[in-house]
Amino acid sequence: MTAAEPVQLATLIVTGGSVAFALASSVWAYRLTAGARKARKLWRERLLAAEDRAERNTSLFAAHPGVVVVWDAPPPSDAEHWSAPKLYGSPAALASLLQFAELSQSAGGDGQIATDILDSISEFSARNASGETVSFRDRARALMADGQPFSLTLTGRSGRKIQADGRPAGRQLVIWLTDTALRHSDGASDEDISHDDPIGFMDMMGRNPVPAWRMDHKGQLNWVNAAYVKAVEAADVADVIERQLLLEPTLGEQARDVLNSGDPRTGARGVVLAGQRRVMSVTSYPVQGGVTGFAVDVTDGEEAKAALNRFREAHDLTLNHMTEAVAIFDRAKKLVFYNRAFSQMFNVEEAFLNDRPAHGVLLDRLREKRRLPEQADYSAWRQAELSRYETAPSQDAEPDELWALPDGRTLRVARQRHPMGGLLVIFEDMTDQLSLQARYNTQLKVQRATLDKLHEAVAVFGSDGRLKLRNAAFETLWKLDPERLDGVHFDELVTACTPLYDNGEAWGQLKARITDPSPESRKAMTGEIRRADHSVLTWLTRPLPDGATLIAWDDITDSRRIESALRDRAEALEASERIKTEFVEHVSYQLRTPLTTIHGYADLLAGGFAGDLSDRQKEHMGAIQTASAQLGKLIDDILDIAAIDAGQLEMELGDVNLHALAEESMELIASRAEHSGIKLTLNAEEGTPLIRADGKRLKQVIYNLLTNAMDHVNPGGAVEVGAEVAGDDVSVWVADDGVGIAPDRQAKIFERFERGDGGGAGLGLALVNDIVRLHGGWVELESEPGEGTRVTCHLPRLTSSEAAPELDLPGSHSLSAE
C-alpha cells in the first residue's frame, strides 16, 4: 500500500458517510412532510367536489322551467327593496319571466333584476290554492319575517299565469317562480309535438304571419315560410333557397354566433319591406341540425317608445316650468323625477335628489331641515305616508291636505297613484293665497258692515237683473221684507216698490242702466223723485267694473224742509237788515241837522256872542258842548258802520306816517287825559317807514282805542300808544294799566253794542275791528283783570282794495286770537 492509498480510503469513507447522512436526512424530511401533502390533497379533492356540486346545482336550477330567487339569510325588517336577493334560472325562463313582468333586460346585476321582477309582479292579481285573492307582497313579507311558506298563482295583464312558491330552506329563503308556458300538462317537449305531427307542425309554421326560416350548420338557408318569401319579395321558397336571399344582411352573422355559443340571440334590425323601412325584432336559436329564427315587426312599438320618450321629455319640460313643486316616486318608492320648483321650495341639494333617494329617506331629510309639519308622533306619520303605496290604485285622486310648515308657509299637498306605478305628489305654496283670501273675507265683511252703517239705501244688481248686495237702509227705506230679497229680480222688486213710487217710465230707465250692456246705458245717472208718502229722495246709479250696477237712494225730505225754512229766514233777515240800515241812515241824517245847530249855538254862546256868561253858565255850556260832540261822534260811527255793512265805505289809500298819526290822535284826547291825571306816552320811532293805508280811518281807529282805554283807566294811570313796521307787517297798539277785561267778556268785546263798564254805545271797538279788516288785517286782544288791556292792530304795509277781505254779516265778528 502506498502512502496515497490511506488518504484515498479516508476520502472514500468520508464521502460515503456524507451520502448516507444525506439519504437519511431526505428520508426523515419526506416522512415529516407527508402529512402536509396529504392534507393539501384532501382539500383539493374537497374543493373539486364542491365546484362539481355547485355546477350540478346550477345545472339543476337551469333545468327548472322557471326562476329561483334566494336569500342567504332572512333580511332585516327595515330593509329596503327586497334586500337584493340572488337569482337563478335558465336564460329562457328569465326572458319569459321578464316578459311576463313587462320588463326589459336590465343592465344591473341579478339583485337589481330580482328586485324589479318582484316589484312588478307584486301589482298583479294573486290567488292561493283555495281561489282566494291575496297579496303577493304581504305573503312574501310574511315569508321573510316569520318563514311562513306560500303557494300562489299570479295572473299578468295579458292573462298569462306563473306559479309562485315560497319556502324557507334552513337559514335561506327561496321563492320559485315557474312560468306555466314553459311546461306542458302532459310533459311532452316541442320536439315530441313536432315529431308526432310533422305535417301539421310545418303547415303551422308555413302559415305563420311573421317571417320564419331555418339554416343549416353552415349558415345556409334550407327552409323559409310564405311570410319570409313575401318579405324579401321573391317568387317562391325555391327562389329564396336558390338565391340565398337574407331578410337582413347580418342574419348570417347572428346564425354563426348562435351556433358557436349555443344560446339564442335577439336583436332589432332595420329592414326595408315593400319600399318602407321597418324595424324587425330578429330572434335566432339553435335547433337540431342548425339554426331557426323568426322576425317580428316592432316598428309600431319602437315608434310608440320614441313617441313615449318624446312625450316624457315634453312632460318633464312642462313640469319644470310649473310653479307647483312636483315629485314622482316609482313603485320601489324611489324618487325618479322632481322639478326645479321642488328643489327651490324645500331647499334640498340637487346632488342628493339626483341620487334617487327613497321616499322615507327624503322625508327624514326634509324633517332635519324643518320642511315638514311638526308631528307629535313622526314615526306613525311617516309610516302613514309610505303606506299610500300599498293601497290599491283608484280612479279618484286622494283628497288634498294642507301642511303648516314651521317657517310659516302653508302648502297644499295633492297625491295620486302614478299610471306607471308609484306615487305622484304635488306641492303648492298657498301662503299668499290664504293670506289674500283672509284679507278679502275681512275686507268683504268690513264693506258689508260699512254699507249697513250708511244712512243711504244701497243696492247692487248684476247684469242679469238679480239683486246681489244691499244694506239695511235699503230694506227700511222701501219697506221690504229681508227674507224675500235674496236673489230677487229687479222686476219683482219694482212690483214691491210701486205702492210708494208708481212711475213705470222711471223704473224702466233704472232697469236699462242695469241690464243694457251698451256704453250709452252704462253711464252714471242721478235724479230726484217724490214718493206717495210725500218723501223726497235723490238717487244715483254707478256702473261697477264687474258689470254690476250700484243704485243708491237718499231721503232728503228733512233737508228740503230745512232748506225751505232757511230760505224763508234768510229772506226775512235780509228784509230786516235792509229796514234797519234804512232806519239808521234816516235817523242819523235827521239827527245830524239839529245836532249841528245845537253845537253851533253852544259854541257862539260859549264864545260870548250873546254876552258874558257867569261861571255857572259856562259850566253848563261846556256840558252842552261835550254832549253834542259825543253825540256827533256816535252818529259818525253809526254812519260808518252802516256804510261798511252796505259795502259803500270807500277807503282813501295813501302814504301814512304812523308816528305823526299817533301824535295827532293823542292830541285829540290830551286835554281829557290831563284833566283826569292820566299819563299818555308814545312808543314809535320818528323814522318809521311810511305805509300805504287810509290815514283818516287809522286815525279813527287809534282815537277809538284811546277813548276806550281812558274809560277803563283810573286817575293817575297810564296809556301807551305804539307803532312798529317789521318788513311787510305793521303793528299799531294801545295799552293801559286799567281794570282789564274779564275772560268771559273778551270774546264779545268787539261785537256791536257791547257796552263795557265805562258806558258808551258799544260801537267804538266794533268799528275798530271793521276798519282793520277792511285794510286786510286783524285785531288782537290781551287783557288780564286788574293788570290792564292791550289791543294790537296787525296790518299789511301795503294795503290794496283787493287785499281787503269781504266782511261777514253784522254780529259775526270774531278775533283770530280767540
PDB file of C-alpha atoms in Angstrom, residues 372-470:
ATOM      1  CA  LEU A 372     -92.288  69.178   7.247  1.00  0.00           C
ATOM      2  CA  PRO A 373     -95.221  69.847   9.573  1.00  0.00           C
ATOM      3  CA  GLU A 374     -94.444  69.334  13.222  1.00  0.00           C
ATOM      4  CA  GLN A 375     -95.756  65.907  14.302  1.00  0.00           C
ATOM      5  CA  ALA A 376     -96.295  64.535  17.791  1.00  0.00           C
ATOM      6  CA  ASP A 377     -95.539  61.012  16.517  1.00  0.00           C
ATOM      7  CA  TYR A 378     -93.299  61.373  13.484  1.00  0.00           C
ATOM      8  CA  SER A 379     -92.775  57.614  13.057  1.00  0.00           C
ATOM      9  CA  ALA A 380     -96.511  56.939  12.771  1.00  0.00           C
ATOM     10  CA  TRP A 381     -96.959  59.869  10.396  1.00  0.00           C
ATOM     11  CA  ARG A 382     -94.050  58.679   8.239  1.00  0.00           C
ATOM     12  CA  GLN A 383     -95.465  55.160   8.128  1.00  0.00           C
ATOM     13  CA  ALA A 384     -98.849  56.554   7.063  1.00  0.00           C
ATOM     14  CA  GLU A 385     -97.194  58.483   4.234  1.00  0.00           C
ATOM     15  CA  LEU A 386     -95.350  55.405   2.969  1.00  0.00           C
ATOM     16  CA  SER A 387     -98.433  53.183   3.302  1.00  0.00           C
ATOM     17  CA  ARG A 388    -100.026  55.014   0.386  1.00  0.00           C
ATOM     18  CA  TYR A 389     -98.003  52.766  -1.919  1.00  0.00           C
ATOM     19  CA  GLU A 390     -99.792  49.728  -0.538  1.00  0.00           C
ATOM     20  CA  THR A 391    -103.331  50.896  -1.245  1.00  0.00           C
ATOM     21  CA  ALA A 392    -104.930  49.809  -4.481  1.00  0.00           C
ATOM     22  CA  PRO A 393    -104.950  52.405  -7.288  1.00  0.00           C
ATOM     23  CA  SER A 394    -108.235  54.242  -7.657  1.00  0.00           C
ATOM     24  CA  GLN A 395    -109.721  56.432 -10.343  1.00  0.00           C
ATOM     25  CA  ASP A 396    -110.210  59.334  -7.953  1.00  0.00           C
ATOM     26  CA  ALA A 397    -107.263  61.291  -6.617  1.00  0.00           C
ATOM     27  CA  GLU A 398    -106.698  61.335  -2.885  1.00  0.00           C
ATOM     28  CA  PRO A 399    -108.075  64.368  -1.025  1.00  0.00           C
ATOM     29  CA  ASP A 400    -105.703  67.292  -0.739  1.00  0.00           C
ATOM     30  CA  GLU A 401    -104.040  68.186   2.533  1.00  0.00           C
ATOM     31  CA  LEU A 402    -102.661  71.412   3.972  1.00  0.00           C
ATOM     32  CA  TRP A 403     -99.220  71.344   5.546  1.00  0.00           C
ATOM     33  CA  ALA A 404     -98.389  74.117   8.016  1.00  0.00           C
ATOM     34  CA  LEU A 405     -94.585  74.345   7.941  1.00  0.00           C
ATOM     35  CA  PRO A 406     -92.532  75.682  10.858  1.00  0.00           C
ATOM     36  CA  ASP A 407     -91.306  78.620   8.732  1.00  0.00           C
ATOM     37  CA  GLY A 408     -94.864  79.974   8.471  1.00  0.00           C
ATOM     38  CA  ARG A 409     -95.666  78.703   4.982  1.00  0.00           C
ATOM     39  CA  THR A 410     -98.776  76.684   4.178  1.00  0.00           C
ATOM     40  CA  LEU A 411     -98.534  74.045   1.438  1.00  0.00           C
ATOM     41  CA  ARG A 412    -101.334  72.239  -0.376  1.00  0.00           C
ATOM     42  CA  VAL A 413    -100.342  68.607  -0.905  1.00  0.00           C
ATOM     43  CA  ALA A 414    -102.044  66.549  -3.633  1.00  0.00           C
ATOM     44  CA  ARG A 415    -101.220  62.834  -4.126  1.00  0.00           C
ATOM     45  CA  GLN A 416    -102.149  60.445  -6.899  1.00  0.00           C
ATOM     46  CA  ARG A 417    -101.103  56.944  -7.852  1.00  0.00           C
ATOM     47  CA  HIS A 418     -98.937  57.216 -10.943  1.00  0.00           C
ATOM     48  CA  PRO A 419    -100.153  55.268 -14.027  1.00  0.00           C
ATOM     49  CA  MET A 420     -96.691  53.671 -14.377  1.00  0.00           C
ATOM     50  CA  GLY A 421     -96.695  52.651 -10.724  1.00  0.00           C
ATOM     51  CA  GLY A 422     -95.541  54.581  -7.715  1.00  0.00           C
ATOM     52  CA  LEU A 423     -96.836  57.904  -6.445  1.00  0.00           C
ATOM     53  CA  LEU A 424     -97.175  61.454  -7.822  1.00  0.00           C
ATOM     54  CA  VAL A 425     -97.068  64.259  -5.246  1.00  0.00           C
ATOM     55  CA  ILE A 426     -97.738  67.948  -5.988  1.00  0.00           C
ATOM     56  CA  PHE A 427     -96.966  70.767  -3.548  1.00  0.00           C
ATOM     57  CA  GLU A 428     -98.412  74.251  -3.951  1.00  0.00           C
ATOM     58  CA  ASP A 429     -97.473  77.218  -1.763  1.00  0.00           C
ATOM     59  CA  MET A 430    -100.828  78.519  -0.524  1.00  0.00           C
ATOM     60  CA  THR A 431     -99.409  81.053   1.955  1.00  0.00           C
ATOM     61  CA  ASP A 432    -100.092  84.180  -0.115  1.00  0.00           C
ATOM     62  CA  GLN A 433    -103.389  82.830  -1.417  1.00  0.00           C
ATOM     63  CA  LEU A 434    -104.689  82.039   2.066  1.00  0.00           C
ATOM     64  CA  SER A 435    -103.469  85.411   3.320  1.00  0.00           C
ATOM     65  CA  LEU A 436    -105.189  87.198   0.454  1.00  0.00           C
ATOM     66  CA  GLN A 437    -108.326  85.126   0.967  1.00  0.00           C
ATOM     67  CA  ALA A 438    -108.396  86.034   4.656  1.00  0.00           C
ATOM     68  CA  ARG A 439    -107.831  89.689   3.828  1.00  0.00           C
ATOM     69  CA  TYR A 440    -110.525  89.532   1.145  1.00  0.00           C
ATOM     70  CA  ASN A 441    -113.023  87.958   3.522  1.00  0.00           C
ATOM     71  CA  THR A 442    -112.165  90.542   6.160  1.00  0.00           C
ATOM     72  CA  GLN A 443    -112.499  93.356   3.657  1.00  0.00           C
ATOM     73  CA  LEU A 444    -115.807  91.952   2.434  1.00  0.00           C
ATOM     74  CA  LYS A 445    -117.131  91.829   5.986  1.00  0.00           C
ATOM     75  CA  VAL A 446    -115.898  95.365   6.606  1.00  0.00           C
ATOM     76  CA  GLN A 447    -117.584  96.556   3.418  1.00  0.00           C
ATOM     77  CA  ARG A 448    -120.843  94.877   4.374  1.00  0.00           C
ATOM     78  CA  ALA A 449    -120.650  96.368   7.858  1.00  0.00           C
ATOM     79  CA  THR A 450    -119.838  99.762   6.342  1.00  0.00           C
ATOM     80  CA  LEU A 451    -122.790  99.554   3.985  1.00  0.00           C
ATOM     81  CA  ASP A 452    -125.065  98.677   6.867  1.00  0.00           C
ATOM     82  CA  LYS A 453    -123.843 101.763   8.733  1.00  0.00           C
ATOM     83  CA  LEU A 454    -124.700 104.102   5.865  1.00  0.00           C
ATOM     84  CA  HIS A 455    -127.943 106.018   6.127  1.00  0.00           C
ATOM     85  CA  GLU A 456    -128.226 105.966   2.323  1.00  0.00           C
ATOM     86  CA  ALA A 457    -130.049 102.974   0.823  1.00  0.00           C
ATOM     87  CA  VAL A 458    -127.630 100.982  -1.376  1.00  0.00           C
ATOM     88  CA  ALA A 459    -128.420  98.076  -3.716  1.00  0.00           C
ATOM     89  CA  VAL A 460    -126.178  96.295  -6.245  1.00  0.00           C
ATOM     90  CA  PHE A 461    -127.731  94.459  -9.206  1.00  0.00           C
ATOM     91  CA  GLY A 462    -125.957  92.020 -11.541  1.00  0.00           C
ATOM     92  CA  SER A 463    -126.162  92.243 -15.312  1.00  0.00           C
ATOM     93  CA  ASP A 464    -128.920  89.612 -15.169  1.00  0.00           C
ATOM     94  CA  GLY A 465    -131.077  91.976 -13.109  1.00  0.00           C
ATOM     95  CA  ARG A 466    -130.721  89.976  -9.881  1.00  0.00           C
ATOM     96  CA  LEU A 467    -130.099  91.691  -6.552  1.00  0.00           C
ATOM     97  CA  LYS A 468    -126.577  90.792  -5.368  1.00  0.00           C
ATOM     98  CA  LEU A 469    -125.983  93.093  -2.407  1.00  0.00           C
ATOM     99  CA  ARG A 470    -127.975  95.566  -0.294  1.00  0.00           C
TER     100      ARG A 470
END
